[in-house]
Structure formats: C-alpha cells, structure tokens
PDB file of C-alpha atoms in Angstrom:
ATOM      1  CA  MET A   8     137.018 193.861 150.414  1.00  0.00           C
ATOM      2  CA  THR A   9     136.749 192.922 146.761  1.00  0.00           C
ATOM      3  CA  LYS A  10     133.834 190.989 145.342  1.00  0.00           C
ATOM      4  CA  ALA A  11     134.080 187.404 144.129  1.00  0.00           C
ATOM      5  CA  TYR A  12     131.952 185.593 141.557  1.00  0.00           C
ATOM      6  CA  TRP A  13     131.191 182.041 140.624  1.00  0.00           C
ATOM      7  CA  ILE A  14     130.732 181.656 136.908  1.00  0.00           C
ATOM      8  CA  LYS A  15     128.843 178.748 135.443  1.00  0.00           C
ATOM      9  CA  ASP A  16     130.296 177.566 132.164  1.00  0.00           C
ATOM     10  CA  PRO A  17     127.655 178.414 129.539  1.00  0.00           C
ATOM     11  CA  ASP A  18     129.262 176.192 126.894  1.00  0.00           C
ATOM     12  CA  LYS A  19     129.184 173.155 129.179  1.00  0.00           C
ATOM     13  CA  LEU A  20     125.622 173.947 130.230  1.00  0.00           C
ATOM     14  CA  ALA A  21     124.554 174.179 126.580  1.00  0.00           C
ATOM     15  CA  ALA A  22     126.258 170.843 125.798  1.00  0.00           C
ATOM     16  CA  TYR A  23     124.450 169.269 128.763  1.00  0.00           C
ATOM     17  CA  ALA A  24     121.054 170.677 127.730  1.00  0.00           C
ATOM     18  CA  LYS A  25     121.465 169.432 124.157  1.00  0.00           C
ATOM     19  CA  LEU A  26     121.904 165.864 125.436  1.00  0.00           C
ATOM     20  CA  ALA A  27     119.820 165.896 128.620  1.00  0.00           C
ATOM     21  CA  GLY A  28     116.495 167.023 127.126  1.00  0.00           C
ATOM     22  CA  PRO A  29     116.239 164.166 124.617  1.00  0.00           C
ATOM     23  CA  ALA A  30     117.445 161.637 127.237  1.00  0.00           C
ATOM     24  CA  ILE A  31     114.782 162.794 129.704  1.00  0.00           C
ATOM     25  CA  ILE A  32     112.005 162.754 127.107  1.00  0.00           C
ATOM     26  CA  ALA A  33     113.094 159.286 125.910  1.00  0.00           C
ATOM     27  CA  GLY A  34     112.824 158.114 129.521  1.00  0.00           C
ATOM     28  CA  GLY A  35     109.213 159.253 129.746  1.00  0.00           C
ATOM     29  CA  GLY A  36     109.932 162.586 131.412  1.00  0.00           C
ATOM     30  CA  THR A  37     107.741 165.632 130.877  1.00  0.00           C
ATOM     31  CA  PHE A  38     109.062 169.097 131.697  1.00  0.00           C
ATOM     32  CA  LEU A  39     106.520 170.892 133.894  1.00  0.00           C
ATOM     33  CA  ALA A  40     108.573 173.956 134.876  1.00  0.00           C
ATOM     34  CA  ARG A  41     111.959 175.467 133.979  1.00  0.00           C
ATOM     35  CA  ASN A  42     112.572 178.891 135.420  1.00  0.00           C
ATOM     36  CA  VAL A  43     113.929 180.928 138.295  1.00  0.00           C
ATOM     37  CA  ALA A  44     111.644 180.658 141.304  1.00  0.00           C
ATOM     38  CA  ALA A  45     109.050 183.436 141.259  1.00  0.00           C
ATOM     39  CA  LEU A  46     108.915 183.509 145.063  1.00  0.00           C
ATOM     40  CA  ALA A  47     111.074 182.013 147.815  1.00  0.00           C
ATOM     41  CA  TYR A  48     109.987 181.681 151.434  1.00  0.00           C
ATOM     42  CA  GLU A  49     111.624 180.480 154.641  1.00  0.00           C
ATOM     43  CA  SER A  50     114.976 178.896 153.684  1.00  0.00           C
ATOM     44  CA  GLY A  51     114.238 178.920 149.951  1.00  0.00           C
ATOM     45  CA  VAL A  52     116.417 180.669 147.424  1.00  0.00           C
ATOM     46  CA  LYS A  53     115.402 182.287 144.148  1.00  0.00           C
ATOM     47  CA  GLU A  54     117.357 180.014 141.853  1.00  0.00           C
ATOM     48  CA  ARG A  55     116.528 178.137 138.687  1.00  0.00           C
ATOM     49  CA  VAL A  56     114.258 175.142 139.234  1.00  0.00           C
ATOM     50  CA  VAL A  57     113.473 172.390 136.751  1.00  0.00           C
ATOM     51  CA  LEU A  58     110.471 170.186 137.549  1.00  0.00           C
ATOM     52  CA  ILE A  59     110.158 166.988 135.525  1.00  0.00           C
ATOM     53  CA  GLU A  60     107.370 164.446 135.852  1.00  0.00           C
ATOM     54  CA  PHE A  61     108.013 160.744 135.196  1.00  0.00           C
ATOM     55  CA  PRO A  62     105.434 157.945 135.076  1.00  0.00           C
ATOM     56  CA  ASP A  63     106.954 156.386 138.201  1.00  0.00           C
ATOM     57  CA  LEU A  64     110.039 156.244 140.407  1.00  0.00           C
ATOM     58  CA  GLU A  65     111.655 153.491 138.356  1.00  0.00           C
ATOM     59  CA  ALA A  66     111.376 155.543 135.142  1.00  0.00           C
ATOM     60  CA  ALA A  67     113.045 158.493 136.878  1.00  0.00           C
ATOM     61  CA  ARG A  68     115.829 156.260 138.196  1.00  0.00           C
ATOM     62  CA  ALA A  69     116.325 154.484 134.879  1.00  0.00           C
ATOM     63  CA  THR A  70     116.501 157.803 133.030  1.00  0.00           C
ATOM     64  CA  HIS A  71     119.069 159.236 135.422  1.00  0.00           C
ATOM     65  CA  ASP A  72     121.173 156.086 135.239  1.00  0.00           C
ATOM     66  CA  SER A  73     120.844 155.702 131.454  1.00  0.00           C
ATOM     67  CA  ALA A  74     123.859 155.975 129.178  1.00  0.00           C
ATOM     68  CA  ALA A  75     122.230 158.912 127.385  1.00  0.00           C
ATOM     69  CA  TYR A  76     121.751 160.977 130.561  1.00  0.00           C
ATOM     70  CA  GLN A  77     125.160 160.022 131.916  1.00  0.00           C
ATOM     71  CA  ALA A  78     126.638 161.354 128.665  1.00  0.00           C
ATOM     72  CA  ALA A  79     124.822 164.635 129.333  1.00  0.00           C
ATOM     73  CA  LEU A  80     126.313 164.781 132.831  1.00  0.00           C
ATOM     74  CA  ALA A  81     129.764 164.072 131.408  1.00  0.00           C
ATOM     75  CA  ALA A  82     129.292 166.963 128.961  1.00  0.00           C
ATOM     76  CA  LEU A  83     128.334 169.243 131.867  1.00  0.00           C
ATOM     77  CA  ASP A  84     131.641 168.342 133.545  1.00  0.00           C
ATOM     78  CA  ASN A  85     130.996 170.402 136.692  1.00  0.00           C
ATOM     79  CA  GLY A  86     130.009 173.415 134.585  1.00  0.00           C
ATOM     80  CA  ALA A  87     127.162 174.208 136.999  1.00  0.00           C
ATOM     81  CA  VAL A  88     126.305 173.696 140.645  1.00  0.00           C
ATOM     82  CA  ARG A  89     123.351 171.283 140.871  1.00  0.00           C
ATOM     83  CA  ASP A  90     121.050 170.042 143.627  1.00  0.00           C
ATOM     84  CA  MET A  91     118.852 167.157 142.462  1.00  0.00           C
ATOM     85  CA  ARG A  92     116.106 165.269 144.272  1.00  0.00           C
ATOM     86  CA  VAL A  93     113.648 162.614 143.172  1.00  0.00           C
ATOM     87  CA  VAL A  94     110.367 162.372 145.085  1.00  0.00           C
ATOM     88  CA  GLU A  95     107.386 160.112 144.581  1.00  0.00           C
ATOM     89  CA  GLY A  96     104.095 161.825 143.811  1.00  0.00           C
ATOM     90  CA  LEU A  97     100.851 161.473 145.680  1.00  0.00           C
TER      91      LEU A  97
END
C-alpha cells in the first residue's frame, strides 16, 4: 500500500499569520504559547498549539468576529486544518 500525505499550504498559512497576529493583538490578545506540544497524554496528539489570552470572553469573541481576523481567515482559505476552542479562565 502506498503512503498518502496531507500538505498544508505554507503560502496561505503565511498570509494568515501576517494578518492574524496584528488582529489578535489589536483585540487585546496576548500569545502565551505557540509550538508543537512537548508531551501528549491520553487522547492528546503532538500537534501545534497556540494559546492566546484575552482580557475576557467578549474580547475573544469580538476579535474572532472582527473584520481584521475574518480577513486573516479568508487569506488562510482552508490552507490548514484547524481546531479552535474558546474557554473562560478561572
């Protein structure tokens, strides 16, 4: 059986990153971690994780829904498989 590969589009990912970072920072976001998981337990997978802190849930929502971040998503144009969650802190 031959192997198969999924290839993320590095040009689309770079276009997304160029727009997303400034949009997130403008929305009050602070990048706390951006890397492949050092360890993965139970059902976890060793994939890239980005952890961003916002002042509150509304700031996170407003940033995601902003025109600037939506432009970043449009630039990504399905160039990467994403799994995004927003959780409230303690």
